[in-house]
Short mmCIF file of C-alpha atoms in Angstrom, two decimals:
data_model
loop_
_atom_site.label_atom_id
_atom_site.label_comp_id
_atom_site.label_asym_id
_atom_site.label_seq_id
_atom_site.Cartn_x
_atom_site.Cartn_y
_atom_site.Cartn_z
CA MET A 1 94.29 256.23 108.66
CA SER A 2 91.80 256.58 105.81
CA ALA A 3 94.69 257.08 103.40
CA THR A 4 96.18 253.74 104.48
CA ARG A 5 92.86 251.96 103.94
CA TYR A 6 92.52 253.56 100.52
CA ARG A 7 96.02 252.46 99.49
CA ARG A 8 95.37 248.92 100.73
CA PHE A 9 92.19 248.70 98.65
CA LEU A 10 93.99 250.10 95.60
CA LYS A 11 96.69 247.46 95.94
CA LEU A 12 94.03 244.76 96.31
CA CYS A 13 92.31 246.00 93.13
CA GLU A 14 95.63 245.92 91.25
CA GLU A 15 96.25 242.32 92.35
CA TRP A 16 92.70 241.10 91.76
CA PRO A 17 92.52 239.26 88.43
CA LEU A 18 90.05 240.25 85.73
CA ASP A 19 88.18 237.48 83.94
CA GLU A 20 87.69 238.60 80.35
CA SER A 21 85.31 235.70 79.72
CA LYS A 22 82.77 237.25 82.12
CA LYS A 23 82.21 240.67 80.61
CA GLY A 24 79.80 242.66 82.73
CA ARG A 25 79.76 239.97 85.42
CA ASP A 26 83.38 239.90 86.54
CA LEU A 27 84.03 240.13 90.29
CA GLY A 28 87.24 242.12 89.78
CA THR A 29 85.41 244.80 87.81
CA PHE A 30 82.64 244.89 90.39
CA LEU A 31 85.20 245.28 93.17
CA ARG A 32 86.93 248.17 91.38
CA HIS A 33 83.61 250.01 90.99
CA LYS A 34 82.72 249.49 94.65
CA VAL A 35 86.13 250.76 95.83
CA ALA A 36 85.87 253.81 93.57
CA HIS A 37 82.42 254.53 94.96
CA ALA A 38 83.42 253.99 98.61
CA PHE A 39 86.56 256.14 98.29
CA ARG A 40 85.14 258.94 96.11
CA GLU A 41 87.56 261.43 97.64
CA GLY A 42 90.57 259.11 97.48
CA GLU A 43 92.85 259.34 100.50
CA ASN A 44 90.71 262.16 101.94
CA THR A 45 87.56 260.04 102.18
CA GLN A 46 85.96 260.02 105.63
CA LEU A 47 84.60 256.55 106.32
CA SER A 48 81.43 256.19 108.37
CA ASP A 49 82.41 252.71 109.63
CA PRO A 50 86.20 252.08 109.54
CA GLU A 51 85.89 248.74 111.35
CA LYS A 52 83.47 247.41 108.74
CA CYS A 53 85.84 248.65 106.04
CA ASP A 54 88.74 246.74 107.65
CA LEU A 55 86.67 243.55 107.92
CA MET A 56 85.69 243.84 104.26
CA TYR A 57 89.30 244.31 103.25
CA GLU A 58 90.43 241.28 105.27
CA SER A 59 87.70 239.10 103.75
CA LEU A 60 88.50 240.16 100.20
CA SER A 61 92.21 239.72 100.83
CA ARG A 62 91.63 236.14 102.02
CA ILE A 63 89.66 235.42 98.85
CA ASN A 64 92.34 236.97 96.65
CA THR A 65 95.19 235.02 98.26
CA ASN A 66 93.28 231.71 98.32
CA PHE A 67 93.70 231.65 102.10
CA ASN A 68 91.01 229.01 102.73
CA ARG A 69 92.01 226.92 99.74
CA GLU A 70 95.54 226.69 101.12
CA ARG A 71 94.36 226.14 104.67
CA PHE A 72 91.83 223.44 103.71
CA PRO A 73 93.23 221.61 100.67
CA ARG A 74 90.81 219.68 98.51
CA ILE A 75 91.30 216.06 97.59
CA ARG A 76 90.11 216.69 94.03
CA ASP A 77 89.76 219.80 91.89
CA THR A 78 86.15 219.06 91.00
CA SER A 79 82.82 219.92 92.52
CA PHE A 80 80.15 217.46 93.61
CA THR A 81 79.03 217.36 89.98
CA GLY A 82 82.44 216.19 88.80
CA VAL A 83 82.92 219.35 86.72
CA THR A 84 86.51 220.62 86.74
CA VAL A 85 87.50 224.23 87.36
CA GLU A 86 88.27 224.78 83.68
CA GLU A 87 84.96 223.24 82.57
CA CYS A 88 83.15 225.45 85.08
CA ARG A 89 84.92 228.56 83.72
CA MET A 90 83.92 227.60 80.21
CA LEU A 91 80.27 227.08 81.23
CA LEU A 92 80.11 230.39 83.11
CA ALA A 93 81.70 232.46 80.34
CA THR A 94 79.45 235.25 79.11
CA GLY A 95 79.30 233.85 75.58
CA THR A 96 78.23 230.41 76.79
CA MET A 97 75.62 231.90 79.12
CA GLN A 98 74.19 233.95 76.23
CA GLN A 99 74.03 230.87 74.00
CA MET A 100 72.21 228.92 76.68
CA ALA A 101 69.74 231.78 77.21
CA GLU A 102 69.00 231.86 73.49
CA GLN A 103 68.39 228.12 73.19
CA LYS A 104 64.82 227.06 73.79
CA GLY A 105 65.08 223.29 74.32
CA LEU A 106 66.07 221.23 77.30
CA TRP A 107 67.97 223.98 79.11
CA LYS A 108 64.95 226.32 79.24
CA SER A 109 62.54 223.62 80.34
CA LEU A 110 64.93 222.55 83.12
CA MET A 111 65.35 226.14 84.30
CA GLU A 112 61.59 226.68 84.32
CA ARG A 113 60.97 223.41 86.14
CA PHE A 114 63.52 224.03 88.89
CA SER A 115 62.68 227.70 89.33
CA SER A 116 58.94 227.16 89.79
CA LYS A 117 57.37 228.02 93.12
CA PRO A 118 56.91 225.22 95.69
CA GLU A 119 53.13 225.59 95.54
CA ASP A 120 53.25 225.03 91.76
CA ILE A 121 55.03 221.73 92.25
CA THR A 122 52.74 220.50 95.03
CA SER A 123 49.62 221.40 93.07
CA GLU A 124 50.89 219.37 90.11
CA LYS A 125 51.48 216.26 92.25
CA ALA A 126 48.47 216.48 94.57
CA PRO A 127 45.60 214.20 93.54
CA ASP A 128 42.19 215.73 93.13
CA LYS A 129 40.13 215.01 96.27
CA LYS A 130 36.42 214.74 95.47
#
């Protein structure tokens, strides 16, 4: 049975697209590494939790086949921000992310502001009681 699971995961890895714009952060690459690690002995690998393995495969398969997207169609192909899928891909590309990290202006101040701890924000707004 382990051989069947291994072959199913190999097929899933073959079908899973690679996103060249996300070097080092691509989900397909991550998945391939995880499968290689989980099945170190290929078809002869003894799995400690076969049921968990099957659930993981089913979940990844649903993602790969757009199961939920087909089952629950969207009215528009944008997010709540109004950004399209293609614009989102462009923004999340590794090159764009590196450029944003290197820029010091508005982007950095927004990131610092929204990533500050809740106590930092409350202490800024709380009036001094004396």
